[in-house]
Tab-separated table of N, CA, C and O in Angstrom:
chain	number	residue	atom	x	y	z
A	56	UNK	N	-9.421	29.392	5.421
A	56	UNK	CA	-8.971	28.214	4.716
A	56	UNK	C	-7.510	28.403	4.305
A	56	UNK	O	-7.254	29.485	3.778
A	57	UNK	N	-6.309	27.357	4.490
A	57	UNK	CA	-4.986	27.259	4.131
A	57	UNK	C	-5.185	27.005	2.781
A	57	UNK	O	-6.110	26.336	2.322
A	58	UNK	N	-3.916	27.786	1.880
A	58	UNK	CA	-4.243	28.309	1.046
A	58	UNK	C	-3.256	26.710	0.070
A	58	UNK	O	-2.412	26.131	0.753
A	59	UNK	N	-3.486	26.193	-1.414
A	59	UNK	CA	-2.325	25.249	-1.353
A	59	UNK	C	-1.138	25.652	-1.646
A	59	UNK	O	-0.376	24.686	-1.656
A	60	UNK	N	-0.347	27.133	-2.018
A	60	UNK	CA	0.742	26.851	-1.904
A	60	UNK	C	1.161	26.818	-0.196
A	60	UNK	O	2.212	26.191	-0.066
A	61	UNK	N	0.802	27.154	0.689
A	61	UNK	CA	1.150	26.896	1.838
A	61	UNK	C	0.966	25.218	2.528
A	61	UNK	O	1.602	24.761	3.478
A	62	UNK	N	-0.164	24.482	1.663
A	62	UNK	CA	-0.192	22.879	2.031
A	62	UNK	C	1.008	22.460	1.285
A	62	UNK	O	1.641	21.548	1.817
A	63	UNK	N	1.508	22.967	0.063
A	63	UNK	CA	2.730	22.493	-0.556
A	63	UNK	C	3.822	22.832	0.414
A	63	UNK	O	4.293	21.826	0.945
A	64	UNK	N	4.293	23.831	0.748
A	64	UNK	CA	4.959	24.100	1.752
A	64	UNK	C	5.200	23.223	2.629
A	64	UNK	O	6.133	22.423	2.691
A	65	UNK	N	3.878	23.474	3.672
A	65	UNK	CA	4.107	22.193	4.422
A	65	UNK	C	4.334	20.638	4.520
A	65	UNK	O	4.751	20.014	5.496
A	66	UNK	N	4.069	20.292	3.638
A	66	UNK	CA	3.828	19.030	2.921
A	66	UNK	C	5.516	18.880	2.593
A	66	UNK	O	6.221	18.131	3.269
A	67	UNK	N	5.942	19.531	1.694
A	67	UNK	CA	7.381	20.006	1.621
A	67	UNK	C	8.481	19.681	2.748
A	67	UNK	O	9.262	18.730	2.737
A	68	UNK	N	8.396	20.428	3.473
A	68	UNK	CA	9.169	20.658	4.890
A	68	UNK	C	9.186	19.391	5.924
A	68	UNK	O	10.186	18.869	6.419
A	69	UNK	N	7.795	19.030	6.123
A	69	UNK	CA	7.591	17.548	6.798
A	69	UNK	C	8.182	16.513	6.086
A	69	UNK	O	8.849	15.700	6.725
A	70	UNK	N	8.019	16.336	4.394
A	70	UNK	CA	8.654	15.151	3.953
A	70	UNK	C	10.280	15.515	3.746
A	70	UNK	O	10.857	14.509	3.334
A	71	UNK	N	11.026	16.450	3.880
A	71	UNK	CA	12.154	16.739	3.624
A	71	UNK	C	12.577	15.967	5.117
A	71	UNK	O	13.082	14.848	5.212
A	72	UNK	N	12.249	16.821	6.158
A	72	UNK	CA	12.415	15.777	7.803
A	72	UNK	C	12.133	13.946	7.533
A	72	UNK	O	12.871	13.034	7.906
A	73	UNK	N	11.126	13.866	6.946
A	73	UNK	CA	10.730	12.183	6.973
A	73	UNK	C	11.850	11.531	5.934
A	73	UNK	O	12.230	10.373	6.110
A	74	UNK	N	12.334	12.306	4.888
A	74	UNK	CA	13.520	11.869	4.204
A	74	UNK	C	14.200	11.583	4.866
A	74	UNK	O	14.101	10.403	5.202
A	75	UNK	N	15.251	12.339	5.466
A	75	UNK	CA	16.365	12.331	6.235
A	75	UNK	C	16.435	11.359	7.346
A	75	UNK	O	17.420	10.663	7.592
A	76	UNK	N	15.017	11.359	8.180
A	76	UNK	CA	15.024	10.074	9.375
A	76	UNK	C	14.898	8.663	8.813
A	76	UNK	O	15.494	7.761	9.402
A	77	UNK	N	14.094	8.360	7.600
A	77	UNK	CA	13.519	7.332	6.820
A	77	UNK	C	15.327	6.799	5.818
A	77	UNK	O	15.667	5.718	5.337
A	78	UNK	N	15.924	7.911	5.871
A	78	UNK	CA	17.043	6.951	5.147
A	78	UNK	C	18.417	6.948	6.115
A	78	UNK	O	19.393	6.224	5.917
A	79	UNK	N	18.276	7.893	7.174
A	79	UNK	CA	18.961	7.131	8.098
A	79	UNK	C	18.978	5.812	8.580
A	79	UNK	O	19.969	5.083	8.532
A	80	UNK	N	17.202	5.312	9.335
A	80	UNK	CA	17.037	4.505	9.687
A	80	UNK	C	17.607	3.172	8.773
A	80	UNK	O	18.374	2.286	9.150
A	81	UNK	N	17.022	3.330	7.569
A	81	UNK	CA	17.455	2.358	6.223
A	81	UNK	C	18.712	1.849	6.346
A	81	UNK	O	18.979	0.648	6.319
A	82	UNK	N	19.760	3.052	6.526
A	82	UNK	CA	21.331	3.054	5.803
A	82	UNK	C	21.270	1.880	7.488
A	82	UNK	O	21.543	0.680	7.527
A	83	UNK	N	20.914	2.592	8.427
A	83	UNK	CA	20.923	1.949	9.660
A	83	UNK	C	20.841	-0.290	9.854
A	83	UNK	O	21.564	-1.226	10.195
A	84	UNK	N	19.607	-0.049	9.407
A	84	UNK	CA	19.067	-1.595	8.904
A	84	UNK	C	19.564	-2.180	8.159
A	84	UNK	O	19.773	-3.368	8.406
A	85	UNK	N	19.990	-1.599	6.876
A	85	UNK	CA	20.603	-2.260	5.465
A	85	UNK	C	22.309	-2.351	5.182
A	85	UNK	O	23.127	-3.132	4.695
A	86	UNK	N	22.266	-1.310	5.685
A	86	UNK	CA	24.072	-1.108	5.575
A	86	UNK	C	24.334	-0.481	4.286
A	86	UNK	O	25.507	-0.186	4.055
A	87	UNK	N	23.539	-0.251	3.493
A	87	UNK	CA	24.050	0.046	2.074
A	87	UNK	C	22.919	1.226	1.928
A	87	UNK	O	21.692	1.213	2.028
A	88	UNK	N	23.790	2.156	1.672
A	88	UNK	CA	23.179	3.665	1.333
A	88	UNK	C	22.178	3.833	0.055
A	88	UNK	O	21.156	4.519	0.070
A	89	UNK	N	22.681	3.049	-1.093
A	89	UNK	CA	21.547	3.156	-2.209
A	89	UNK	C	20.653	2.461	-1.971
A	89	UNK	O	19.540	2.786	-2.383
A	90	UNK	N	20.797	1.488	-1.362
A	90	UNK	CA	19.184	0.516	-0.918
A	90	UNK	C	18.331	1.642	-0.139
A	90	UNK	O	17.179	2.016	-0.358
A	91	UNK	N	19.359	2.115	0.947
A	91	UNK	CA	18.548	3.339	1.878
A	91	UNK	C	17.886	4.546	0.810
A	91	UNK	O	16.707	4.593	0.461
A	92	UNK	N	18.557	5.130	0.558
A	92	UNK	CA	17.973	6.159	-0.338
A	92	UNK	C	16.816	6.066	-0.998
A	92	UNK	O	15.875	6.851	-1.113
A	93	UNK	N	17.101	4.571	-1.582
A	93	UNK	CA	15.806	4.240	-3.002
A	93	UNK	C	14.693	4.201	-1.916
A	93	UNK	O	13.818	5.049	-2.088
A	94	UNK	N	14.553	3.435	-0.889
A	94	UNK	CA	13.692	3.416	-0.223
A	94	UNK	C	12.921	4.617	0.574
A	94	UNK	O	11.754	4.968	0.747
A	95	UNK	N	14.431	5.119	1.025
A	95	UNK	CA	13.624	6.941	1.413
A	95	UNK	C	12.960	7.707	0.603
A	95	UNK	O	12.100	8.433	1.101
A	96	UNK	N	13.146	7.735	-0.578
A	96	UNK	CA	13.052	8.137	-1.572
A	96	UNK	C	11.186	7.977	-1.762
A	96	UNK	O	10.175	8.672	-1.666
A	97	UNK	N	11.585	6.616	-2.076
A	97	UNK	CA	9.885	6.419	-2.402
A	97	UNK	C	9.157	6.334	-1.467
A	97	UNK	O	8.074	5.936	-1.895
A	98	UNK	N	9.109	6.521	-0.112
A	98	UNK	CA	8.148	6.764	0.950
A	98	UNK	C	8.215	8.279	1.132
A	98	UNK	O	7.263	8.823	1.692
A	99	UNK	N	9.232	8.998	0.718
A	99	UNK	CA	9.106	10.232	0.743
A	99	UNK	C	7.816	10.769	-0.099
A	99	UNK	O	6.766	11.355	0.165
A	100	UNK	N	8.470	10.247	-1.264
A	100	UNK	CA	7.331	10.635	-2.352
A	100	UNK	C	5.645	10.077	-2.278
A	100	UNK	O	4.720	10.840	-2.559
A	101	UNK	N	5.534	9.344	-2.065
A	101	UNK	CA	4.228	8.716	-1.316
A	101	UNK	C	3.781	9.239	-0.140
A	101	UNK	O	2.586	9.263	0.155
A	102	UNK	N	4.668	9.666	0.563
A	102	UNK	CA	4.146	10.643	1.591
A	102	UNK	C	3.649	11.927	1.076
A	102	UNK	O	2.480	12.239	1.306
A	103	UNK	N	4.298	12.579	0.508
A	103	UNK	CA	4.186	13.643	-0.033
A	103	UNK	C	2.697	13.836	-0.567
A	103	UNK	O	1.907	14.651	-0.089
A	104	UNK	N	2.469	13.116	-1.446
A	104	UNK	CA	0.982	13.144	-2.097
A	104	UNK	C	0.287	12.621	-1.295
A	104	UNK	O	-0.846	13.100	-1.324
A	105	UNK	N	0.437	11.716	-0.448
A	105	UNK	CA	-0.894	11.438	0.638
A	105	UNK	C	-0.472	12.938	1.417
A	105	UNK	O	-0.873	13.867	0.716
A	106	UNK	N	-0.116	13.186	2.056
A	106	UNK	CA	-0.272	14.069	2.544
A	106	UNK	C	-0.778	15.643	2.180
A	106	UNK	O	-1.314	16.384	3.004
A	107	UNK	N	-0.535	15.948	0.970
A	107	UNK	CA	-1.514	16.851	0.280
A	107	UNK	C	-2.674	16.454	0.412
A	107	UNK	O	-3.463	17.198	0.995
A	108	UNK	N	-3.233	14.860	-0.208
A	108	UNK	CA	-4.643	15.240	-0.011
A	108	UNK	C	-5.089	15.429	1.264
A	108	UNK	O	-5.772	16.403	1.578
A	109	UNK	N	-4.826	14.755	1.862
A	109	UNK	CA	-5.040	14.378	3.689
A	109	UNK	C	-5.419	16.229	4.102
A	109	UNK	O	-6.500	16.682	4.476
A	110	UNK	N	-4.049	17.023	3.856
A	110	UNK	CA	-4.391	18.177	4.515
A	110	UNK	C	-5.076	18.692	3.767
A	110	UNK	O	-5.296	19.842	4.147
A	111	UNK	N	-5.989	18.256	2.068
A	111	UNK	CA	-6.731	19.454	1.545
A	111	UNK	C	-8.473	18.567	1.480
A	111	UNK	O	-9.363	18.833	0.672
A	112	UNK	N	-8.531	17.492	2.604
A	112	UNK	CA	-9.318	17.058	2.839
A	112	UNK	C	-9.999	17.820	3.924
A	112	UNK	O	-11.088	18.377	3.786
A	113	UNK	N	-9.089	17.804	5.308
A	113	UNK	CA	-9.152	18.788	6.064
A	113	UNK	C	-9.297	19.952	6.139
A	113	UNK	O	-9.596	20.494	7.203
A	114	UNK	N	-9.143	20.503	5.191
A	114	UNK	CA	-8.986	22.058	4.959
A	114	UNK	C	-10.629	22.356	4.549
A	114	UNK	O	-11.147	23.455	4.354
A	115	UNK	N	-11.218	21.103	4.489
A	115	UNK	CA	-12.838	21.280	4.086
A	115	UNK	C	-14.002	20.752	5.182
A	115	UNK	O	-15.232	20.755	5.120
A	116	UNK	N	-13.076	20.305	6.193
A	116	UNK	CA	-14.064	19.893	7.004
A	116	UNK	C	-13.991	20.847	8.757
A	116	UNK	O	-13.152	20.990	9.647
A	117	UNK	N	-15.799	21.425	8.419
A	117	UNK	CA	-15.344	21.926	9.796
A	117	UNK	C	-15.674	21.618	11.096
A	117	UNK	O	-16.199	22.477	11.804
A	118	UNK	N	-15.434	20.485	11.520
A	118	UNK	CA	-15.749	19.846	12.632
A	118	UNK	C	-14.392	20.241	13.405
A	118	UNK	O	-13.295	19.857	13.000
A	119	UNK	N	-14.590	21.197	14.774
A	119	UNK	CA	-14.162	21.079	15.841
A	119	UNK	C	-13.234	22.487	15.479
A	119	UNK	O	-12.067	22.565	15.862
A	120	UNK	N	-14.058	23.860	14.503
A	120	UNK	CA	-13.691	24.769	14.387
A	120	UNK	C	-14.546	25.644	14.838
A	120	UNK	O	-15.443	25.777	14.005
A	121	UNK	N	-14.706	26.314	15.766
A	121	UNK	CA	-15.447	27.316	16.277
A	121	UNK	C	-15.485	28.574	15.553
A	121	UNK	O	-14.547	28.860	14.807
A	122	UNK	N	-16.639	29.483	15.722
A	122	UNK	CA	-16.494	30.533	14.534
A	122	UNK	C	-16.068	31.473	15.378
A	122	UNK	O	-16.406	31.063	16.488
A	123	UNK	N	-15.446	32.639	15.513
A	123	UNK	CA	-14.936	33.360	15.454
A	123	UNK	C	-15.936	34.839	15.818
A	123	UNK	O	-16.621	35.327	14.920
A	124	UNK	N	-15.913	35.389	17.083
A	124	UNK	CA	-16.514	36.351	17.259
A	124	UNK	C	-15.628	37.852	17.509
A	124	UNK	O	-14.846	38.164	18.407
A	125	UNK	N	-16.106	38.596	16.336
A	125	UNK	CA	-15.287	40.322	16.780
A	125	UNK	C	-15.764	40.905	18.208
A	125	UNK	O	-15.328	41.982	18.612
């Protein structure tokens, strides 16, 4: 089982990437960088927590994990 500071981690690292593309795209569409931001911003953060639970949902289900023979 992944442990959660490592789902924080990851969770971390993916929304730091989804920042950066999510307020490019914005600044892209909008023209105006604080509109972009605010918006990256809060899908970042909404990502962030869905995505914790999402992966500590998973982290409990074991469908399509084979066990492991020494």
């Amino acid at each position: 089982m992944e442990s959660k500071l490592r789902t924080i981690a990851k969770a971390i690292t993916w929304q730091a990437l989804g920042l950066a593309v999510t307020g490019a795209l914005a600044w892209f569409h909008t023209g105006d960088m604080v509109t972009a931001m605010s918006f990256a911003l809060s899908t970042a953060a909404s990502g962030l927590a869905f995505f914790f639970v999402h992966e500590r949902v998973w982290a409990r289900v074991r469908w399509g994990i084979g066990e492991r023979h020494a």
